[in-house]
Amino acid sequence: MLNLQIKIGNKTINNLSFADDIILVAKTPKELQQMLEDLQSMSKEIGLKMNKSETKLMFNNKTKPNHKIKIEGQELESVQTYVYLGQLFSLDGDSEVEIKRRISIAWSQFGKLGSYLLNTKFPSV
């Protein structure tokens, strides 16, 4: 297993992890392929299984793979945006889509509770 990592600011990282959600960060598609193979192998060793249908790829404009990234022969989907831990990640850096998405979620939740919140007989705190 190679020691693959990148420098962001003054920190050197190769992944962002939370519970069973992981973001791998690589300089090249070849490094990413190796990191995915290592993760798959290590996961299998401890009885875990990668959900390949939920595994997505994002590439910036400078890094386009020449070949498809695959795990155990299954091609992984490349996307332009992805929601990770409730936050929309986008390669274009435009936060307007994320703001609109969160406003929509908030209105949806308000709609579910609106009849209670707007009820004049609802006890106040």
Coordinates of C-alpha atoms in Angstrom, one line a residue, residues 15-112:
N15 CA -9.2 11.4 3.2
L16 CA -12.1 12.9 5.1
S17 CA -14.0 10.4 7.2
F18 CA -17.1 10.3 9.4
A19 CA -18.6 7.0 10.5
D20 CA -19.0 4.9 7.4
D21 CA -18.7 7.9 5.0
I22 CA -15.3 8.6 3.4
I23 CA -14.0 11.1 0.9
L24 CA -10.7 10.1 -0.7
V25 CA -8.6 12.9 -2.2
A26 CA -5.9 12.2 -4.8
K27 CA -3.7 14.1 -7.1
T28 CA -4.2 11.8 -10.1
P29 CA -6.8 9.3 -11.3
K30 CA -4.1 6.6 -11.0
E31 CA -3.6 7.4 -7.3
L32 CA -7.4 7.4 -6.8
Q33 CA -7.7 4.0 -8.3
Q34 CA -4.9 2.7 -6.0
M35 CA -6.5 4.3 -3.0
L36 CA -9.9 2.7 -3.8
E37 CA -8.3 -0.7 -4.3
D38 CA -6.5 -0.4 -1.0
L39 CA -9.7 0.7 0.8
Q40 CA -11.6 -2.2 -0.8
S41 CA -9.0 -4.7 0.2
M42 CA -8.7 -3.4 3.8
S43 CA -12.5 -3.3 4.1
K44 CA -12.8 -6.9 3.0
E45 CA -10.1 -8.0 5.6
I46 CA -12.3 -6.7 8.4
G47 CA -15.6 -7.9 7.0
L48 CA -16.9 -4.6 5.5
K49 CA -18.3 -4.2 2.0
M50 CA -18.1 -1.0 -0.1
N51 CA -21.4 0.0 -1.5
K52 CA -20.3 0.6 -5.1
S53 CA -23.7 2.1 -6.2
E54 CA -23.2 4.9 -3.6
T55 CA -19.5 5.4 -4.4
K56 CA -19.2 8.5 -6.6
L57 CA -16.3 10.2 -8.3
M58 CA -15.6 14.0 -8.7
F59 CA -12.8 15.4 -10.9
N60 CA -11.7 19.0 -11.2
N61 CA -11.2 20.6 -14.7
K62 CA -7.5 19.8 -14.5
T63 CA -7.8 16.1 -13.8
K64 CA -9.8 14.0 -16.2
P65 CA -9.1 10.3 -16.2
N66 CA -8.1 8.6 -19.4
H67 CA -9.8 5.4 -18.3
K68 CA -12.7 4.4 -16.2
I69 CA -12.2 4.1 -12.4
K70 CA -13.5 0.6 -11.4
I71 CA -13.8 -1.5 -8.2
E72 CA -14.0 -5.2 -8.8
G73 CA -14.8 -4.6 -12.4
Q74 CA -17.7 -2.2 -11.7
E75 CA -17.3 1.3 -13.2
L76 CA -17.9 4.1 -10.7
E77 CA -20.1 7.0 -11.6
S78 CA -18.6 10.5 -12.1
V79 CA -20.7 13.4 -10.8
Q80 CA -20.5 17.2 -10.7
T81 CA -22.1 17.6 -7.3
Y82 CA -22.5 15.3 -4.2
V83 CA -24.2 15.7 -0.8
Y84 CA -21.8 14.6 2.0
L85 CA -22.9 14.9 5.6
G86 CA -25.7 17.2 4.6
Q87 CA -23.4 19.6 2.6
L88 CA -23.5 19.9 -1.1
F89 CA -20.0 19.6 -2.7
S90 CA -19.7 21.2 -6.1
L91 CA -16.6 21.5 -8.3
D92 CA -17.6 25.0 -9.6
G93 CA -17.5 26.5 -6.1
D94 CA -20.9 28.1 -6.5
S95 CA -22.7 28.2 -3.2
E96 CA -26.0 29.5 -4.6
V97 CA -27.2 26.0 -5.4
E98 CA -26.4 24.9 -1.8
I99 CA -28.2 27.9 -0.4
K100 CA -31.3 27.3 -2.5
R101 CA -31.2 23.6 -1.6
R102 CA -31.1 24.3 2.1
I103 CA -33.9 26.9 1.9
S104 CA -36.0 24.4 0.0
I105 CA -35.4 21.8 2.8
A106 CA -36.3 24.4 5.5
W107 CA -39.6 25.3 3.7
S108 CA -40.4 21.6 3.4
Q109 CA -39.9 21.1 7.1
F110 CA -41.9 24.2 7.9
G111 CA -44.7 22.9 5.6
K112 CA -44.8 19.8 7.7

